[in-house]
Coordinates of C-alpha atoms in Angstrom, one line a residue:
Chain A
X1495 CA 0.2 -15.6 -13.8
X1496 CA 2.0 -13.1 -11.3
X1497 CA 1.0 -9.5 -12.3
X1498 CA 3.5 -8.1 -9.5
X1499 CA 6.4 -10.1 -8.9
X1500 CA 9.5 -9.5 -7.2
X1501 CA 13.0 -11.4 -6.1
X1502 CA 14.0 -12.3 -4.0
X1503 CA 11.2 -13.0 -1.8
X1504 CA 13.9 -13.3 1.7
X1505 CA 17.5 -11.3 1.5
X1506 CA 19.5 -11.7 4.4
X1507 CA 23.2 -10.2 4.3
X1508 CA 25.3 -8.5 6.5
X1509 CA 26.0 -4.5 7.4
X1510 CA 28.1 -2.8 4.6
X1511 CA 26.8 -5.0 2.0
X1512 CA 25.3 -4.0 -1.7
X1513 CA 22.2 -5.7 -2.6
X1514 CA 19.8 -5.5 -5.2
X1515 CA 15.9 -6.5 -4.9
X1516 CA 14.5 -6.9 -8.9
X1517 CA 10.7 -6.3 -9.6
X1518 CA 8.6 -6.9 -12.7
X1519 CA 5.1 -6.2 -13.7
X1520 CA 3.0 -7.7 -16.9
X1521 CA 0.0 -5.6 -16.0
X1522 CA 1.1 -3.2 -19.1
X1523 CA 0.9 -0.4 -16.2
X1524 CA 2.8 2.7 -16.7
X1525 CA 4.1 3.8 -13.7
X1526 CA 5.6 1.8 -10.7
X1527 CA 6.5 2.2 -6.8
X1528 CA 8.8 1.1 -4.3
X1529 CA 7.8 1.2 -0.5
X1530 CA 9.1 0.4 2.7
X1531 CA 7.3 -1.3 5.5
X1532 CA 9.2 -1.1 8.8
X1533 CA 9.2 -3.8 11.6
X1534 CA 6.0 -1.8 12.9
X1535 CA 4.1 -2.3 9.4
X1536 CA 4.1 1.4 8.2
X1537 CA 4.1 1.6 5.1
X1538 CA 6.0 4.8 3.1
X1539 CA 6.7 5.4 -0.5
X1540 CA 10.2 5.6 -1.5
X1541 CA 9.9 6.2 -5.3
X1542 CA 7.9 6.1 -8.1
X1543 CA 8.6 6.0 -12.1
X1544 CA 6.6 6.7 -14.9
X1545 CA 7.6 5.5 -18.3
X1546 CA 11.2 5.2 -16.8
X1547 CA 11.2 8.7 -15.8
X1548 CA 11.7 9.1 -11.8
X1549 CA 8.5 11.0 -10.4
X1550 CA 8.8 10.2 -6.9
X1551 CA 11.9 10.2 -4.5
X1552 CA 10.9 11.2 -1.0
X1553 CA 13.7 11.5 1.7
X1554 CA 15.7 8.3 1.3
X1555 CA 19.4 8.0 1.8
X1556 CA 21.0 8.3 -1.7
X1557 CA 22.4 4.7 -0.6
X1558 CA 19.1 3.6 -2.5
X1559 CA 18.9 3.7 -6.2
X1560 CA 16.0 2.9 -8.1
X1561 CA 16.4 2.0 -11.8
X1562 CA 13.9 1.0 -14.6
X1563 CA 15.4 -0.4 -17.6
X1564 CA 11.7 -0.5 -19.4
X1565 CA 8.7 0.5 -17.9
X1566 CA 8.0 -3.5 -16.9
X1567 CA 10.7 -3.4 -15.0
X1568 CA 11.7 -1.4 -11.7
X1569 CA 14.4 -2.5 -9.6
X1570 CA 16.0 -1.2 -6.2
X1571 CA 19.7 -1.6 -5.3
X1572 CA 21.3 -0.8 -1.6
X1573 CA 24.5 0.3 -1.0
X1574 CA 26.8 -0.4 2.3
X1575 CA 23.6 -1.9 4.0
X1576 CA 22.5 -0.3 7.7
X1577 CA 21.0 -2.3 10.0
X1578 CA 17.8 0.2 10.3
X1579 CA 17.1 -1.3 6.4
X1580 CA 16.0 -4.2 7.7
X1581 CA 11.9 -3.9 6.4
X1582 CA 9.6 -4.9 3.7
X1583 CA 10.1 -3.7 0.7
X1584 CA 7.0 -3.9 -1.5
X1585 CA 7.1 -3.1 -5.3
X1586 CA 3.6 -1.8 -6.9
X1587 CA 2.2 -0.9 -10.0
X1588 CA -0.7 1.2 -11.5
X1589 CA -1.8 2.7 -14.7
X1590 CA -3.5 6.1 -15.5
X1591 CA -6.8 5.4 -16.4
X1592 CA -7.8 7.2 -20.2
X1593 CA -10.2 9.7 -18.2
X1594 CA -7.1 10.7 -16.2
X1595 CA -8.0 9.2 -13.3
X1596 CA -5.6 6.6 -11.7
X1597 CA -5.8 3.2 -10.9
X1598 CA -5.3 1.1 -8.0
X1599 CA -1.8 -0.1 -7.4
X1600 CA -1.1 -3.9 -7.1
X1601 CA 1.1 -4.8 -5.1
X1602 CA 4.4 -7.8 -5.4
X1603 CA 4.5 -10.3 -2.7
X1604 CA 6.9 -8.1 -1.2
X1605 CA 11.1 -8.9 0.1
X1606 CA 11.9 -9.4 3.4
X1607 CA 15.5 -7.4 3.8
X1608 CA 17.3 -8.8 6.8
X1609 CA 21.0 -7.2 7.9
X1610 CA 22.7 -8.3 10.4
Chain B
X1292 CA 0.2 17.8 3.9
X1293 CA -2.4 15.0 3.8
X1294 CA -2.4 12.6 6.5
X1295 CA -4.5 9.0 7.4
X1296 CA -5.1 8.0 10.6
X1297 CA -6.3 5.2 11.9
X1298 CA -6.9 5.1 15.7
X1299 CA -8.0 1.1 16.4
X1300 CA -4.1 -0.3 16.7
X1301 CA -5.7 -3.7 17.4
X1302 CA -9.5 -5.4 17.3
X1303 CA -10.3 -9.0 18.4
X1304 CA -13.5 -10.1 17.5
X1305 CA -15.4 -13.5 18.0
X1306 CA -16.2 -15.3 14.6
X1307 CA -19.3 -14.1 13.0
X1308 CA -19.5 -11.1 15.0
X1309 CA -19.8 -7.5 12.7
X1310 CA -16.6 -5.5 13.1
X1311 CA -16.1 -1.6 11.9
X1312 CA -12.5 -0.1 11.4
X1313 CA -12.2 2.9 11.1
X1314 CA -10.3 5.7 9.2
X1315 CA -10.4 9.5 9.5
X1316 CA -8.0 11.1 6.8
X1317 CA -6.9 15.1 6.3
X1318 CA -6.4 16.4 2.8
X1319 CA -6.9 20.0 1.1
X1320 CA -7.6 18.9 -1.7
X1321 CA -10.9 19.0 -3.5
X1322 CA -10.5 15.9 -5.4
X1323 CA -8.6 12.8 -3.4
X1324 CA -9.1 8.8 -3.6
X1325 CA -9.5 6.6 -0.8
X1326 CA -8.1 3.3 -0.7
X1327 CA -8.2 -0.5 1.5
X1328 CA -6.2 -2.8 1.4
X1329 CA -5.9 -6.0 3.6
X1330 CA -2.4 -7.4 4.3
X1331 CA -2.6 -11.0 5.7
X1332 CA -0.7 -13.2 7.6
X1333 CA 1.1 -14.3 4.4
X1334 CA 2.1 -10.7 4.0
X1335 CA 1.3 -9.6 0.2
X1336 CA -0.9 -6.5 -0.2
X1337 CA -4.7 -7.2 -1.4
X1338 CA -6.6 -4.1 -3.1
X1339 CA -10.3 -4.1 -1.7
X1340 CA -11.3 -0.9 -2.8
X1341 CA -10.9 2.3 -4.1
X1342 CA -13.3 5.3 -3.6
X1343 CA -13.1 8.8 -5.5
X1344 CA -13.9 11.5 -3.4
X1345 CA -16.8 13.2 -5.5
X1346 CA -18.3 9.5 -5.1
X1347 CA -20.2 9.2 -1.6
X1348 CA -22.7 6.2 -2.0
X1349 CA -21.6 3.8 0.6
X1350 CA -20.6 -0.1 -1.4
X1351 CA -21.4 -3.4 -0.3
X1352 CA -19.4 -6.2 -1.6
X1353 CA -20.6 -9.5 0.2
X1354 CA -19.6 -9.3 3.7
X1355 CA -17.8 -6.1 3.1
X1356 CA -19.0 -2.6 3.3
X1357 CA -17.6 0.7 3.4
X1358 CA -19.1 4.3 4.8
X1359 CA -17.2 7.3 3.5
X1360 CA -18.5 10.4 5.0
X1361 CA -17.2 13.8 3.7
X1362 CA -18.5 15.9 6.2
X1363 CA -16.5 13.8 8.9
X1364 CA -13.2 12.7 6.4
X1365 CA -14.1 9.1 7.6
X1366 CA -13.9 6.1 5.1
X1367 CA -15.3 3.3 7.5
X1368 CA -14.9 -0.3 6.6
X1369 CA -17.6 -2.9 8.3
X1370 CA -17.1 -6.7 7.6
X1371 CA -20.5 -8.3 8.4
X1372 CA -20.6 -11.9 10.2
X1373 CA -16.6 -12.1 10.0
X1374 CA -14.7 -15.0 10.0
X1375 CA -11.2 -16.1 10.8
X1376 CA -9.7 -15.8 7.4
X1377 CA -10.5 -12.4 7.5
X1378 CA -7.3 -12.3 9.9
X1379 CA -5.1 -9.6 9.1
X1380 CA -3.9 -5.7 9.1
X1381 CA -6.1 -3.4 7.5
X1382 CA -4.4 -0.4 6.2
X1383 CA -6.6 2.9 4.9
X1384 CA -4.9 5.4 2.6
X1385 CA -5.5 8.0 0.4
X1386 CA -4.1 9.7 -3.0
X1387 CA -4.2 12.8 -4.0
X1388 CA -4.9 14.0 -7.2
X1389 CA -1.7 14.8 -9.4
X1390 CA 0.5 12.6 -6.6
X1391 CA 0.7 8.7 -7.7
X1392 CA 2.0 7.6 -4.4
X1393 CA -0.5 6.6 -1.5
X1394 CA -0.3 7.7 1.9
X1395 CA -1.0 5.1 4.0
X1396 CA -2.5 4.9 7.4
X1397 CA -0.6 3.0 10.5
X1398 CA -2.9 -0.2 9.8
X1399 CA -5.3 -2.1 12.4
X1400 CA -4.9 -5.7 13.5
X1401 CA -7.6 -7.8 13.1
X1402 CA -8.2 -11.3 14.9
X1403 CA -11.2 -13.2 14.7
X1404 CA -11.3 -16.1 17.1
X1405 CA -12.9 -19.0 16.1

């Protein structure tokens, strides 16, 4: 069983385009993440939800939307695509543990974002 | 501002040699956790550990070990008699208490030749 999944897994399209990367989690975690790795692997948060409440949204062009119809469920659509998105963009999850300390985040396998 | 850096860009090792990467991170914050994770060829993420930063025993797991020194903000991560599946880019980061989000460090290639 996937804990972190995402689709698609490749996403090539062209400049000006809108796309939409989709990520689920069945870990019953309460908070998830999108990040960006660029074409030199850095990795960098874009945003995070808790219980479908934004928490998180570091400098990114308001292009990106994150939206989270449940708290399973955290998706990222792109609009009028650049050719600096091309990257990784990973989707994670973790849960607040009961003492108040968190827990790791697991990671989904991750979509490659190609525009050309 | 909190920051994770690790220096080694690159390692190549020859199997079953001992290999240490390194990580030096900068917080002000009392309370912090420290994080690995190992991102192979394949490309997802792996979690190999989390530390708390009121926790300094060093851990062993198998082959793996980690050395988290306070005094020097290093989190050190030895891999004992490696092999060539332990191929990949090692990224060290940190999270602060009250901030979900992880700040990662720039990551360190790893090669083992056969």
């Amino acid at each position: 069983d996937t804990a972190v999944s995402q689709t698609p897994k490749y996403l090539v399209t062209q400049m000006g385009n809108d796309k939409s990367i989709k990520c689920e989690q069945n870990l019953g975690h309460d908070t998830m993440y999108w990040y960006k790795q660029d074409s030199k692997k850095f990795l960098k948060i874009m945003f995070s939800y808790n219980n479908k409440e934004l928490i998180i949204n570091e400098t990114v062009p308001n292009r990106f939307s994150p939206k989270s119809p449940d708290k399973a469920h955290l998706n990222l659509h792109i609009n009028s695509l650049e050719l600096g998105d091309s990257a990784v963009y990973f989707c994670a999850s973790s849960q607040v543990g009961t003492s108040g300390r968190r827990d790791e985040q697991y990671f989904g396998p991750g979509t490659r974002l190609t525009v050309t | 501002a909190q920051k994770v850096t690790q220096a080694q860009t690159e390692i190549s090792v020859v199997e079953k040699e001992d290999v240490t990467l390194d990580c030096v991170y900068e917080t002000r914050d009392t309370t912090y956790y420290l994080f690995w994770y190992k991102q192979p060829p394949s490309g997802e993420l792996v979690f190999l550990i989390r530390r708390n930063s009121f926790d300094e025993q060093n851990e062993i797991s198998g082959r793996y070990s980690w050395n988290f020194q306070k005094s020097t903000s290093s989190f050190n991560f030895t891999i004992t008699a490696s092999q060539v599946v332990d191929s990949a880019v090692y990224f060290c980061a940190l999270r602060r208490t009250g901030r979900r989000a992880l700040t990662f460090g720039s990551g360190t290639r790893l090669q083992v030749q056969p």
